[in-house]
mmCIF file of C-alpha atoms in Angstrom:
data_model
loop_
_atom_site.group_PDB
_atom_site.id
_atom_site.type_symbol
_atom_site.label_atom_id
_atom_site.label_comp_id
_atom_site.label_asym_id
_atom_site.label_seq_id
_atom_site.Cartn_x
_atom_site.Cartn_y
_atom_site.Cartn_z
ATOM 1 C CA UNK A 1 0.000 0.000 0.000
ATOM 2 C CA UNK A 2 1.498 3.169 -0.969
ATOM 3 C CA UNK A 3 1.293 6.503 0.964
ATOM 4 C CA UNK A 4 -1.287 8.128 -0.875
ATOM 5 C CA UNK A 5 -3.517 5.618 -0.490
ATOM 6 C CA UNK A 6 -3.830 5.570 2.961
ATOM 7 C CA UNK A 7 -4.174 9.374 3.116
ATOM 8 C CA UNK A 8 -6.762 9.116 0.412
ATOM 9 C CA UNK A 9 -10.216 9.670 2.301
ATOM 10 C CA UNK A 10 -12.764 7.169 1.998
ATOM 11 C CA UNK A 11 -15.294 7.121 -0.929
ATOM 12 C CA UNK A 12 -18.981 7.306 0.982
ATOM 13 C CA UNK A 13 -21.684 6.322 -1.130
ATOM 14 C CA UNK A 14 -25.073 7.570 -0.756
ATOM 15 C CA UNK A 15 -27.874 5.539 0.336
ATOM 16 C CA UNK A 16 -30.587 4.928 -2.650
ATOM 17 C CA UNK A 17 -33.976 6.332 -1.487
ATOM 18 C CA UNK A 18 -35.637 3.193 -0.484
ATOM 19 C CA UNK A 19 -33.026 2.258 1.865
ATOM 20 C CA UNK A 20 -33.217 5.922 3.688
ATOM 21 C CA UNK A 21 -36.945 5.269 4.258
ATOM 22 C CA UNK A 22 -36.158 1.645 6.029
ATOM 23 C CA UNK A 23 -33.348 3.067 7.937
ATOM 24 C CA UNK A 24 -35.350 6.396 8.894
ATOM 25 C CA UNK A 25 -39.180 5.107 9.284
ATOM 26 C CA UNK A 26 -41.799 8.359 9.938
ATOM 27 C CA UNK A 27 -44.598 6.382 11.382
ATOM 28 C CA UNK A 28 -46.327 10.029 13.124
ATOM 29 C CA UNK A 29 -45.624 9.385 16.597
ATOM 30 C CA UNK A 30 -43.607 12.620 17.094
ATOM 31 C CA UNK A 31 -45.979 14.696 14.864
ATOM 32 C CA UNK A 32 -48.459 13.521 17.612
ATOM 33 C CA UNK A 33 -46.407 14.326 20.453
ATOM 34 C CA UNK A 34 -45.716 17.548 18.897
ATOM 35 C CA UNK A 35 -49.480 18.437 19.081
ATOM 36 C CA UNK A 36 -49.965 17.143 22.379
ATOM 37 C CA UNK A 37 -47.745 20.356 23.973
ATOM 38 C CA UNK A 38 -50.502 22.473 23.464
ATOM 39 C CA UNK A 39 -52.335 20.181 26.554
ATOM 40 C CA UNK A 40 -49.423 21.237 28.841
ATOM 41 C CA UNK A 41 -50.324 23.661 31.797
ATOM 42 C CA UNK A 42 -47.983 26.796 31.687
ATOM 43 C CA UNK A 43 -46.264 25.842 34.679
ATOM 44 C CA UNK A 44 -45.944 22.477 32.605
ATOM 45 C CA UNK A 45 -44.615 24.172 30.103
ATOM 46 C CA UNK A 46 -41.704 25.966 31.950
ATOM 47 C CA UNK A 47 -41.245 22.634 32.948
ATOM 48 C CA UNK A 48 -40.893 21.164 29.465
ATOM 49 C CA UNK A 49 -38.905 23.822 28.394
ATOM 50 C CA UNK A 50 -35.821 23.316 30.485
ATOM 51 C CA UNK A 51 -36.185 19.306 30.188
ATOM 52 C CA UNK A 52 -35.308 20.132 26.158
ATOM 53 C CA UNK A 53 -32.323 22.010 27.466
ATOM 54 C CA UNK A 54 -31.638 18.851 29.263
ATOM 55 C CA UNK A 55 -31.893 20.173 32.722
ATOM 56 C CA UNK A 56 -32.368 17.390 36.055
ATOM 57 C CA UNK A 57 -34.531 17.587 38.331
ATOM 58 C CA UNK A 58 -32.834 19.013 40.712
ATOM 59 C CA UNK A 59 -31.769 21.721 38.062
ATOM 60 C CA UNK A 60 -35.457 22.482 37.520
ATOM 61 C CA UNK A 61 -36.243 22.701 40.832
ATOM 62 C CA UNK A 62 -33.909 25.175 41.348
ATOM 63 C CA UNK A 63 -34.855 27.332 37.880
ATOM 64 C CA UNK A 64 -38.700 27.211 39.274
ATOM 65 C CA UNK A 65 -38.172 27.756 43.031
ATOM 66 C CA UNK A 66 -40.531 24.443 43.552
ATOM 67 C CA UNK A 67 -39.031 21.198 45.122
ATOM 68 C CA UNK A 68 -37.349 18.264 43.435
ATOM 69 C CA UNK A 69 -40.757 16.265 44.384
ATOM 70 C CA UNK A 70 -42.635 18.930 42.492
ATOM 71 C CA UNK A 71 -40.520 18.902 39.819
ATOM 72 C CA UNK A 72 -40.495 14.834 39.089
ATOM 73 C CA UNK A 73 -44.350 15.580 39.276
ATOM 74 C CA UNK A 74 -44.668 17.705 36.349
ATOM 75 C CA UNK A 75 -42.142 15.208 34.124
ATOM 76 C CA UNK A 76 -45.001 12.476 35.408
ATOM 77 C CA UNK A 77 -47.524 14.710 34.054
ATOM 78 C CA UNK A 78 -45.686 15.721 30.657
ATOM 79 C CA UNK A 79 -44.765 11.991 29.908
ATOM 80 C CA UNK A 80 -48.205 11.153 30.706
ATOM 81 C CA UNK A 81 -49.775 14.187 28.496
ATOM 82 C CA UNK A 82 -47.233 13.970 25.476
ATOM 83 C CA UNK A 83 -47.554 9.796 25.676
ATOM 84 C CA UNK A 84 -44.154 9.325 25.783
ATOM 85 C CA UNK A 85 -41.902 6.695 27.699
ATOM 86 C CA UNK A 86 -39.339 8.655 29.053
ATOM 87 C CA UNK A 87 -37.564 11.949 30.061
ATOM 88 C CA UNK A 88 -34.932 11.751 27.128
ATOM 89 C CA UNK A 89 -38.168 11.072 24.637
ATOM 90 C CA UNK A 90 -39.571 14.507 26.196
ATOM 91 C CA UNK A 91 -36.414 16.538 25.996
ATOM 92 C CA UNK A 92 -36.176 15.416 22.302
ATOM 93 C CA UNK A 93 -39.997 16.897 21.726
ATOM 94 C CA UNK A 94 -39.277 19.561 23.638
ATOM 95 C CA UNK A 95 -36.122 20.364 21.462
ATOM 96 C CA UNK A 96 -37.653 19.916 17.997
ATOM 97 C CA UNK A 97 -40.900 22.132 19.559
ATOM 98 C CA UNK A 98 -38.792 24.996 20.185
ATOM 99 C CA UNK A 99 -36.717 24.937 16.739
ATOM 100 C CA UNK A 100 -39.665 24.396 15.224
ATOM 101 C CA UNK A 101 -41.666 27.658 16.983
ATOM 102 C CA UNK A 102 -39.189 29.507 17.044
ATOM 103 C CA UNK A 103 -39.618 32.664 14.869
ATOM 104 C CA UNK A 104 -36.524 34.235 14.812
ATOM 105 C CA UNK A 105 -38.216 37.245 16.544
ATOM 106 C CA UNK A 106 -38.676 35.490 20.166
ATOM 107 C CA UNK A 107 -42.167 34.374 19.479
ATOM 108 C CA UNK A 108 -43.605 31.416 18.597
ATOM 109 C CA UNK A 109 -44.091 30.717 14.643
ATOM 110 C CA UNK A 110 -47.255 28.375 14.171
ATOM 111 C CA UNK A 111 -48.847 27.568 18.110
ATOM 112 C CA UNK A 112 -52.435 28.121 18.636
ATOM 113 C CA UNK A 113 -51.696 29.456 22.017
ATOM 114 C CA UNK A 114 -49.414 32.274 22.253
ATOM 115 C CA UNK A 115 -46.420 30.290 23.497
ATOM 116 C CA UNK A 116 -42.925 31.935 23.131
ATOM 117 C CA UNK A 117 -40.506 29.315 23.113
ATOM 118 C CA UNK A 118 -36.927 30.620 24.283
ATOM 119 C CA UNK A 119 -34.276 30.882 21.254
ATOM 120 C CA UNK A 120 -32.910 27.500 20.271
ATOM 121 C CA UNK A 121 -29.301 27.213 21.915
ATOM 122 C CA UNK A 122 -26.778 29.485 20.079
ATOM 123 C CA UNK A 123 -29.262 32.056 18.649
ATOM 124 C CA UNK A 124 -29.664 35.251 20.086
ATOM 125 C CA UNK A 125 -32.790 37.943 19.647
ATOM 126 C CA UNK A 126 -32.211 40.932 17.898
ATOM 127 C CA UNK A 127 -32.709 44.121 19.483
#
């Protein structure tokens, strides 16, 4: 094996369309937990906001002035409003609800109640 070829980078090639559908199925389940945020009590909401920032418990508790009990409470009730199995599954709603809300202006781009999602991480509001 010569120099070059080791150096050379690898040739990727791209999967055909039918594969990308098997390997990345869109069965609705998150387009349903999407529209279940809008069942979320405002204090449910703060709630859900920091668990897409990835924020503990104890984290929350602190950010809301409520107790850790109170806390794990509202993830029961957001897991058990947005049907889904766990804390991670929530966080990853809660991410792709605020990207996908987010106007660009600090308001929220297509809710039906007048939610205003903070910026996504790295994006700032203009003055």
């Amino acid at each position: 094996m010569s120099s070059t070829e080791i150096l050379s980078p690898p040739v990727r090639v791209p999967y055909p369309a039918t594969d990308r559908q098997a390997v990345l199925p869109h069965d609705g389940a998150w387009d349903a937990a999407m529209a279940r945020v809008q069942q979320l009590s405002d204090r449910e909401l703060d709630v859900f906001r920091l668990l897409a920032k990835g924020a503990a418990n104890r984290t929350i508790a602190a950010r809301l002035a409520i107790t850790e009990r109170t806390a794990k409470a509202h993830v029961a009730q957001i897991l058990a409003k947005l049907q889904v199995e766990s804390r991670l599954q929530a966080g990853i709603v809660g991410f792709a609800w605020e990207i996908l809300n987010w106007d660009g202006r600090g308001g929220a781009a297509h809710s039906a109640r007048s939610l205003s999602p903070s910026p996504p991480h790295g994006l700032r509001q203009s003055a």
